[in-house]
Structures are given as structure tokens and as C-alpha cells.
Amino acid sequence: MLRIEGLRSGYGPLEVLHGLNLTIEEGSFVAILGANGAGKSTLMRTLVGLVVPRGGHITFGDRIIDHVSPERRLRAGLALVPEGRELFRSLSVRENLLMGAFTRPGGRSMEEDLARILDYFPRLKQRLTAAAASLSGGEGQMLAIGRAMMAHPRVLLLDEPSHGLAPTIVDTVFAVISQLHQRDGLTVVVAEQNAKKALSVAQHAYVLQGGTIALSGTAAELSQTAAVRELYLGG
Amino acid sequence: MSDPASASPRSAPPSAWLRSRWAGWFIAGVGVVALLLVPSTYDALYGFQAGFQLHRISLIGIYIIAALAQNVLTGYAAQPSLGNAAFFGVGAYLLAWTNTDLHQPYWLGIVIAMVVCALLGLIVGGPALRISGTYLAIATLGLVLVTQSLLDLWDKTNGRQSYDLTQLPLSLGDDHTLYVFIVVIVVAVLFFVRNILQSRVGRAWVAIRDNEAAAEAFGINLTTYKLLAFVISALLTGLAGALYATWATTASSSSSSADQTIAFLAMIVVGGLGSIVGSVIGAIFVGFLPLLLQQLPAIVSAGPIRIQVTTLQSGIFGLLLLLALIFFPEGLRGIVDRAGLLMRRLLNRHIATGASEGVER
Amino acid sequence: MVAFLQVALAGVVTGSIYGLLALGIVLIYRTTGVLNFAYGAIGAVCTGFMAILMMGPRLPFGLALLGALIFSALLGMGLERSFARPVLRAPVFTKAIATLALALILETVAQQIWPQLSQAVHFSSPFATASVRVGGVYIALIDVVILLVTAGVMVALQLFLTRTKLGIAMRATADNQDAARLMGAPVGNISLLTWGLSAVIAALAGILLASRTGLMNLSFLDPVLILAFIGAVLGGLESLPGALIGGIVIGLLDNLLALILAGHSLGPLDISDPGIRQALIFGGFVLVLLFRPQGLLGQATLRRV
Ligand SMILES: Nc1ncnc2c1ncn2[C@@H]1O[C@H](COP(=O)(O)OP(=O)(O)O)[C@@H](O)[C@H]1O
Ligand SMILES: [Mg+2]
């Protein structure tokens, strides 16, 4: 579904990813683990085209998308829930969701989409006309996910969805992500510092370190690896 | 062994003297002497018109003071106030009043203008701390317009066409003396501002500007230091206004206009926010460039096309201003910084090669 | 009572023109962070273009209006590409002063092309002399037109911004440009549209004012612009209805104060002088900001510091 070969990417003089290889199967749930500053966000942004890679290839389906615009990647089915949610704070919840569907044709199907997405997020349904700024952290993360889902993605990328949320809320958020994965057959890629939580729901996991993949395997394997236990799971 | 650089205890790099205290004084001294020589240059250049030209150059000095005042407030203490022309006008009118109507000595008028403006700065600054960003800019712009209306009204109720300064010291009527007088004051103000900025006060302003919350956490009293910026800025602008009245021999409410106050902001933006050098460059840009443009021939003709250059002046000024802002969004002081760096590097290399030749055995 | 109504109405009418300009100022400020001091010059140049169309080729009012509006849209979009793009990333003050430079350039260029506009010229309009009677109050036809156009612009803009996909995207872009780009919104074209739209509003305001006074020149909007700025800030700088209301409040105050203060004096001070009125209005404005630092309709937001 998504194949990354020798990807090099960064900002100005700073190269963050030094030749990254990664394959994500259709319908899988993949976790990308790494410490703060490891380059998880850089990878996510490069995948959706917000950062231009300086080497390597990204293949989505059967197309090389290295130089495809962010908008066309979104249309092709690659959506990102960005780090820190990045909601339109002065817009209503409903308007935020509609913005998520900006690349899709409007009309009747739009209302159906909205209803379908809102089924996953009952809290949002009650607050449709409220300004996004008034949402709690958990609600905000739900809205960010719902907004990305409005684009009908085939692959949903999430950058630290647990960030800044209380543990119980994190559980709810990940439960919703699992639901989307199972019910809709969505391919999910989660970048997380919270390795414990990510490994408990993902099938496969990769550990990003020093700009390359340091470790990979099934979630179960990685949870048992000494290095991961020591570094990310607290012994 | 006889190499002085390596013999000195701290073994300073060759360019250290450039940054040292004495070099600073030396450069400043050379600058002042050069400025004081300008009048004779003008005499040589313009003959009997020299006074007129010099008079216009003096205005730049007044702008430098006003730009420094604006920069203290906006570039250092980070208060985007557009209110300084209010103090500029009040300073001018106070001098006119004490001079013409109250028959007080000139220096007393200047002092009164400065003190009253400082007080007004305190009065304006207090409430202004509650307002921030663009709101503060437009609110203080409103204050300038209030001031202009009131000054206008004062003129009208007294049936004045213009508020002329009739009791000025005779010597200041001479363009050469006026020029020297203004240069001396500008140098004094530069010295004063530089010292404040290097003191605890200046460091506090910069800390507040860079991170208000952190500054507060370090125990810097935000209210005190912001108010101080308003007071000092108002005081200096009042001085500039009084000098402007002296320069024009009249006080006019157009000193407190929206155009004037935006011009002050333009000076520090084009010169460089948070920089003394930037204030000077900005004042020169806004004050001197129009004079230069006036030197252009009135009509340029190329074949059948005749261009009326005189009507183009403000447009050319606008274009140059725009280009300066596009290419130097952080201000023209960038040029000076770069030139300084280049000079230092050249000097370093020069001294370094000289030194290495010297120690060859 | 009738006199009062008459005066209040006149206040709302002049206020509407401030309000229209304030709308355009807020529109640009919100989407691009530019405090546009060239806005008056843009409106004046477009109004001047229309005056030329009526004086030179003797186009009828309607056609000239159409021409001027198209011209304004093109001018606005041209300025976005040539001017707003290069300064987009500059600090906010740099952008503000750059618009000042832009105003100087625009006025000079227009003066070169239409030298006759440096002096006041007659601006003819079909509404100039007619008036209608509502109850006991006479209203000049042009005033009715001004009120209708202002209301129309406000309603249309509000509908566009809240009911259409592009309008919502425009607000989203103003709110969080990176996220808007992530949603696939054409951020660049939205900025183009904003400038075009706000230039059309400037043109409308200029044309309405010139139609009302029957006169215009290339700097006739400069004094009005400051009042529009104050209206915009009074309304909260973030809110379009706020901008319109802010402008109307200023116009209303000006006219009502004139009525109240007329013929009074305080000792030697003639308080019916327009200077007193201005001082009161600006002073009141500063006071309002002291109690509501975010304007009348602005919300205290933590963003955009
Ligand atoms: N916009 C940016 N410009 C420059 N450097 C950046 C930028 N964003 C991130 N970086 C740098 O890239 C490196 C990786 O950052 P990031 O991808 O955000 O890591 P993570 O998401 O894993 O915490 C860090 O060293 C960070 O400082
Ligand atoms: Mg990150």
C-alpha cells in the first residue's frame, strides 16, 4: 500500500531522515515509535507532502508520489491528523468537519458522510455548532480525527494522538482508532512516543532512531524486545 | 616574544580593539568631528545657498531623536504604540507657549516640554498597558488625532493663524549655529539612550520583549519597566518636538498628525527595530531621501517622452521604501552589520598575516 | 424629533461608508495579517477610474460602475501577486509600513496617468438630486442607495463566508493557514480572492462617497480611512459585523455630537467646533478600548499575539 525507500528529508541545512525504508501493508495497523525529536513528525509531514524529500521514493498504491502536491495525495487517499491537532479554532465543529471534506464533491453525499463520521464521535454530535476552541482536549482530538476521516482516506496517518491527553482519554481515542481500522478496513499509521499504548493496539511497529529504522517487527515481538522495554516501556 | 598580542595577558584576538571601549569612543569622536565639519563642506558646495541646505539637514537630527524614542518604546520594550506624534506636537506647542506667551528663557521651555511630555507619557502608558498589539497601535493613533484636534482648537480660540516662536535666542536663527546645537543634542541623546540600553533597564526591556512570561518569572516588574519605556520615549519625543518648533520657528498642529506618527514608525521599521544604528539609518532614510530626490532634474526627456520627475518624487520614495522593506525585512541596519563584519574580517586577516610575518624566526 | 431622526440617519449613512471600508480592512487583516494603510488609495484609484470613464469616453453611470468594479477586482488581485506575496513573511509592522509605501506608489502612478484627478473633479451620479419621503423624514436617494448597498454587501459577505465551501475555506485559512493547506484548500488563490474582494469593497465605498458629495480626487479617502480603521478596531478587528457596526457607531456619534454641541460655547471655547467633536470621538474610542481591549465584538483570544 505505502512503500518508503531510502527516504531522506529535513529542513534547510538540517537532514532529519537519512535513508528510511518502510513498508505498510494494506489494511494494517502500524505504529512508528521514537523519542522526542527522532523525526516522527518529519516522516509524517513528508508522507503527506508538507515537507519535500531530498532523496528516495514514496510509492502509494502503484504510483510514485514524491513530487505530487499535498492536495493530490489527499485526493488519492492519504490523510494526516497533525501533531497538536491544528483545528480551525474559530470555526464550528461542523465547519471543521466540512473543511476536512474540502477535496470531495459536495451535495447529498456530504451530509451522509457527516452522519457516518458523527456515529463514531457521539460527543461531537452534541456540540456541532460550538466553536472548536471551546472543545476539551479529548474532544479536540476526536474532531481532528473526524476531520481527516471526512476526506475518505485509504491510509490514515496520526501524529501523536495521545499527546497532552489524560490516560483514560488516550484509551478512548485509541479505541476509536481501532474501530476505524476494524470496521472500515482502514490502513492506520500512528506515530507515538507513548509506546506502551501504541503497541497494545498496533499489529506492526517500527522504532525510529537517528533518522533510520532501528528495529521492526510485530507489536508482540517488539513488546518483548529488551531494548524497547528498556527505552520506551520503562523496564 | 615581542609580539604585543601574544604578550597581553588575555591574548585578545586582533580585532578585539575594534570592539573595545576605547575604539568605540574613537569612532564616535571621529563621527562627531565629521558631523561638525559638514557645514564647511556645504559652504564649499553650495556657496550662499549653504544655509538653506544645512537647515534641512538639521531636521534629520531631530528625526534621529524621535526615531530613537520610538525604538526604545517599540523596538526594545515591544510596545507597538503609534502615539508618539502626540508628544511631538505637545513638545512643540509647550516651547512656543513658554517662549512667545510666557517670555521664559529658551532652555526653560525645553525643560518644561520634556518634563510635561514625560508626565503625559506616564499618564498614557498606564492605561496603554491594558491594550496590546494592533489595538494599542490604533488606540494610540486615536490619541494623536485627539491631540491634533485640541492643538488646532487652541490655535482657533486664540485666533492664531500660526503659533510663531518670537523670542528665540538670536544665535539659533543662524543655520550654522542651529546645526551645531542640534548635533550636540543628538550626540548627547545617543549617549543617553545607549547607556540606558546597556543598563539593567535595557536588559529588562529586551527580556520582556523576548519572553514576557519568562521575564516576569525572573522577577522583572513588567509594569514598572513598560511604564519607564513610555516615559523615556515621551520625554525624548517632547524634546524632538521642541527642537522641531525651534527649527521651524513655529509650532503647528500638523506635528501631531497621523502622517507624522506613522513616519516615526516607518523610520524604525526601515532602519531596524531594536537597534540604535537602525534608528539613525531610518531617520536618515525618511529625512534625507526626499531631499536627495528633490535634487533630481525636474524633467527628464528621452526622445519624444518627457517625464515630469517632480511629480514622481513621492512615488519614487515609496518604491525605494518598499524595496528596502522587501529586501531587508529586518531593517537596513543589516547592511551596516554586514559591512562591519566584512571590515572586521578583513582587518583580522590583515593583522593576522602581519603578525605571522612578525613572528617568523 | 424629526431633526434628530434626520441627523441620526445621516450619521448611519456616513457611518456605513466607514463601515464598508472597515469591512475590507478586517477582511485583509484576518486573512493575511496586513494592516492595510493603502486601502484608501485603492478605493480612490478605483473611484478615479470610474470618474475618468464618465468624463472621457462619456460612459453612462451603470457601465462605468461595472468597469470600475472589474478594474478594482483586477487591481486587488494584481496587488496580491505583486505586493502582498513578497512581504507575506515579513513582520507585521514591516507589512504595515509597506502598505504605506504602496499607497504612495499607487497615488503617484494614478497621478501620472490621470493628472486631472490631482484636483477635485465633479463626480456625477443619477442619484444626486432626487430624494424620497419616509414618514416625515426626507431621505436623499443616494443615502437610500448607500444603506441598501452596505446592507447588501454585509449580507452577501456573511452568507458567502458561512454558507459556501469557498467562504468557509477562507475563514479556515485566516484561522490556521497550515491546516487549511493540509485539507487541500487552495490557500494561494484564497488570498488572491481576498484581495480582489476587498478592493471591490473599497471601490464601492469610494464610489458611494463620491456620489454623495459629488466630488472626488486621488486623496479624498485618506481622512475617511482613519475613521474606518478606528471603526474596525472598535468592532474588534476579527469580526466582520463588528467592523460594520464600529464604522456606523463612529458616523452616528459624529453627527449626533454635531447636533448636540451646535451653538453652544464654554466661555471663550466654541464647543460646536469640529475639533471638539473629533477629540470627543477619539477620546471615547480610547476609553472603550480601555474597558474592552479587544473591541466591542472581539473575543479575547490567546492566538495571534
Ligand atoms: N520546521 C522545522 N524546522 C527546522 N527543524 C525542525 C522543524 N521541525 C522539526 N525540526 C527538527 O527536526 C528534528 C526532528 O523533529 P520531529 O520530526 O518533529 O521529531 P518528533 O516528531 O519525532 O519529535 C528535530 O531535531 C527538530 O528540532
Ligand atoms: Mg513530533
PDB file of C-alpha atoms in Angstrom, chain B residues 15-121:
ATOM      1  CA  SER B  15      40.018  42.665  16.208  1.00  0.00           C
ATOM      2  CA  ALA B  16      39.200  42.956  19.885  1.00  0.00           C
ATOM      3  CA  TRP B  17      40.312  46.561  19.998  1.00  0.00           C
ATOM      4  CA  LEU B  18      37.615  47.367  17.437  1.00  0.00           C
ATOM      5  CA  ARG B  19      35.024  46.246  19.917  1.00  0.00           C
ATOM      6  CA  SER B  20      36.785  47.666  22.924  1.00  0.00           C
ATOM      7  CA  ARG B  21      35.610  50.708  24.822  1.00  0.00           C
ATOM      8  CA  TRP B  22      38.337  52.982  23.519  1.00  0.00           C
ATOM      9  CA  ALA B  23      37.706  52.138  19.908  1.00  0.00           C
ATOM     10  CA  GLY B  24      34.035  52.945  20.458  1.00  0.00           C
ATOM     11  CA  TRP B  25      34.931  56.369  21.804  1.00  0.00           C
ATOM     12  CA  PHE B  26      37.395  56.880  18.998  1.00  0.00           C
ATOM     13  CA  ILE B  27      34.872  56.072  16.282  1.00  0.00           C
ATOM     14  CA  ALA B  28      32.247  58.212  17.979  1.00  0.00           C
ATOM     15  CA  GLY B  29      34.716  61.071  18.224  1.00  0.00           C
ATOM     16  CA  VAL B  30      35.637  60.840  14.554  1.00  0.00           C
ATOM     17  CA  GLY B  31      31.914  60.780  13.713  1.00  0.00           C
ATOM     18  CA  VAL B  32      31.195  63.894  15.741  1.00  0.00           C
ATOM     19  CA  VAL B  33      34.104  65.790  14.227  1.00  0.00           C
ATOM     20  CA  ALA B  34      32.963  64.753  10.777  1.00  0.00           C
ATOM     21  CA  LEU B  35      29.434  65.942  11.524  1.00  0.00           C
ATOM     22  CA  LEU B  36      30.752  69.265  12.777  1.00  0.00           C
ATOM     23  CA  LEU B  37      32.715  69.648   9.559  1.00  0.00           C
ATOM     24  CA  VAL B  38      29.607  69.220   7.436  1.00  0.00           C
ATOM     25  CA  PRO B  39      28.754  72.967   7.483  1.00  0.00           C
ATOM     26  CA  SER B  40      32.051  73.970   5.876  1.00  0.00           C
ATOM     27  CA  THR B  41      31.557  71.294   3.252  1.00  0.00           C
ATOM     28  CA  TYR B  42      28.203  72.800   2.473  1.00  0.00           C
ATOM     29  CA  ASP B  43      29.712  76.257   2.318  1.00  0.00           C
ATOM     30  CA  ALA B  44      32.136  74.998  -0.274  1.00  0.00           C
ATOM     31  CA  LEU B  45      29.483  73.100  -2.194  1.00  0.00           C
ATOM     32  CA  TYR B  46      26.567  75.497  -2.243  1.00  0.00           C
ATOM     33  CA  GLY B  47      28.028  78.945  -1.589  1.00  0.00           C
ATOM     34  CA  PHE B  48      25.385  81.360  -0.422  1.00  0.00           C
ATOM     35  CA  GLN B  49      22.672  78.647  -0.521  1.00  0.00           C
ATOM     36  CA  ALA B  50      24.548  76.634   2.063  1.00  0.00           C
ATOM     37  CA  GLY B  51      22.480  77.874   4.988  1.00  0.00           C
ATOM     38  CA  PHE B  52      19.285  76.722   3.377  1.00  0.00           C
ATOM     39  CA  GLN B  53      20.639  73.242   2.638  1.00  0.00           C
ATOM     40  CA  LEU B  54      22.160  72.921   6.075  1.00  0.00           C
ATOM     41  CA  HIS B  55      18.888  73.919   7.664  1.00  0.00           C
ATOM     42  CA  ARG B  56      17.196  70.983   6.007  1.00  0.00           C
ATOM     43  CA  ILE B  57      19.945  68.621   7.084  1.00  0.00           C
ATOM     44  CA  SER B  58      19.401  69.713  10.687  1.00  0.00           C
ATOM     45  CA  LEU B  59      15.911  68.270  10.504  1.00  0.00           C
ATOM     46  CA  ILE B  60      17.399  64.788  10.195  1.00  0.00           C
ATOM     47  CA  GLY B  61      18.974  65.228  13.611  1.00  0.00           C
ATOM     48  CA  ILE B  62      15.547  65.936  15.068  1.00  0.00           C
ATOM     49  CA  TYR B  63      14.185  62.847  13.370  1.00  0.00           C
ATOM     50  CA  ILE B  64      17.009  60.785  14.826  1.00  0.00           C
ATOM     51  CA  ILE B  65      15.925  61.751  18.333  1.00  0.00           C
ATOM     52  CA  ALA B  66      12.296  60.914  17.554  1.00  0.00           C
ATOM     53  CA  ALA B  67      13.275  57.604  15.943  1.00  0.00           C
ATOM     54  CA  LEU B  68      15.380  56.654  18.968  1.00  0.00           C
ATOM     55  CA  ALA B  69      12.412  57.439  21.185  1.00  0.00           C
ATOM     56  CA  GLN B  70      10.117  55.281  19.072  1.00  0.00           C
ATOM     57  CA  ASN B  71      12.634  52.476  19.015  1.00  0.00           C
ATOM     58  CA  VAL B  72      13.028  52.481  22.795  1.00  0.00           C
ATOM     59  CA  LEU B  73       9.277  52.022  23.077  1.00  0.00           C
ATOM     60  CA  THR B  74       8.612  49.691  20.150  1.00  0.00           C
ATOM     61  CA  GLY B  75      11.891  48.016  19.283  1.00  0.00           C
ATOM     62  CA  TYR B  76      13.055  47.409  22.845  1.00  0.00           C
ATOM     63  CA  ALA B  77      10.054  47.494  25.182  1.00  0.00           C
ATOM     64  CA  ALA B  78       7.869  45.940  22.438  1.00  0.00           C
ATOM     65  CA  GLN B  79       5.008  48.426  22.783  1.00  0.00           C
ATOM     66  CA  PRO B  80       3.604  48.977  19.277  1.00  0.00           C
ATOM     67  CA  SER B  81       2.450  52.490  20.048  1.00  0.00           C
ATOM     68  CA  LEU B  82       1.564  54.946  17.299  1.00  0.00           C
ATOM     69  CA  GLY B  83       1.135  57.749  19.823  1.00  0.00           C
ATOM     70  CA  ASN B  84       4.492  59.494  19.726  1.00  0.00           C
ATOM     71  CA  ALA B  85       3.457  62.338  17.442  1.00  0.00           C
ATOM     72  CA  ALA B  86       1.166  63.474  20.264  1.00  0.00           C
ATOM     73  CA  PHE B  87       4.231  64.230  22.383  1.00  0.00           C
ATOM     74  CA  PHE B  88       5.989  65.684  19.358  1.00  0.00           C
ATOM     75  CA  GLY B  89       3.190  68.231  18.920  1.00  0.00           C
ATOM     76  CA  VAL B  90       2.808  68.932  22.629  1.00  0.00           C
ATOM     77  CA  GLY B  91       6.563  69.497  22.943  1.00  0.00           C
ATOM     78  CA  ALA B  92       6.458  71.988  20.089  1.00  0.00           C
ATOM     79  CA  TYR B  93       3.465  73.876  21.462  1.00  0.00           C
ATOM     80  CA  LEU B  94       4.839  73.973  25.006  1.00  0.00           C
ATOM     81  CA  LEU B  95       8.014  75.587  23.764  1.00  0.00           C
ATOM     82  CA  ALA B  96       6.011  78.063  21.694  1.00  0.00           C
ATOM     83  CA  TRP B  97       3.848  78.884  24.687  1.00  0.00           C
ATOM     84  CA  THR B  98       6.649  79.380  27.203  1.00  0.00           C
ATOM     85  CA  ASN B  99       8.686  81.246  24.630  1.00  0.00           C
ATOM     86  CA  THR B 100       6.194  83.520  22.945  1.00  0.00           C
ATOM     87  CA  ASP B 101       3.453  83.998  25.520  1.00  0.00           C
ATOM     88  CA  LEU B 102       5.210  83.485  28.844  1.00  0.00           C
ATOM     89  CA  HIS B 103       8.523  85.067  27.784  1.00  0.00           C
ATOM     90  CA  GLN B 104      10.507  82.407  29.615  1.00  0.00           C
ATOM     91  CA  PRO B 105      14.116  81.612  28.712  1.00  0.00           C
ATOM     92  CA  TYR B 106      14.608  79.151  25.901  1.00  0.00           C
ATOM     93  CA  TRP B 107      16.268  76.420  27.954  1.00  0.00           C
ATOM     94  CA  LEU B 108      13.431  76.522  30.482  1.00  0.00           C
ATOM     95  CA  GLY B 109      10.946  75.994  27.669  1.00  0.00           C
ATOM     96  CA  ILE B 110      12.871  72.927  26.522  1.00  0.00           C
ATOM     97  CA  VAL B 111      12.965  71.521  30.037  1.00  0.00           C
ATOM     98  CA  ILE B 112       9.249  72.150  30.538  1.00  0.00           C
ATOM     99  CA  ALA B 113       8.463  70.463  27.233  1.00  0.00           C
ATOM    100  CA  MET B 114      10.458  67.401  28.270  1.00  0.00           C
ATOM    101  CA  VAL B 115       9.077  67.172  31.792  1.00  0.00           C
ATOM    102  CA  VAL B 116       5.457  67.648  30.785  1.00  0.00           C
ATOM    103  CA  CYS B 117       5.785  65.089  27.990  1.00  0.00           C
ATOM    104  CA  ALA B 118       7.348  62.620  30.392  1.00  0.00           C
ATOM    105  CA  LEU B 119       4.359  63.080  32.695  1.00  0.00           C
ATOM    106  CA  LEU B 120       1.974  62.660  29.777  1.00  0.00           C
ATOM    107  CA  GLY B 121       3.884  59.525  28.828  1.00  0.00           C
TER     108      GLY B 121
END
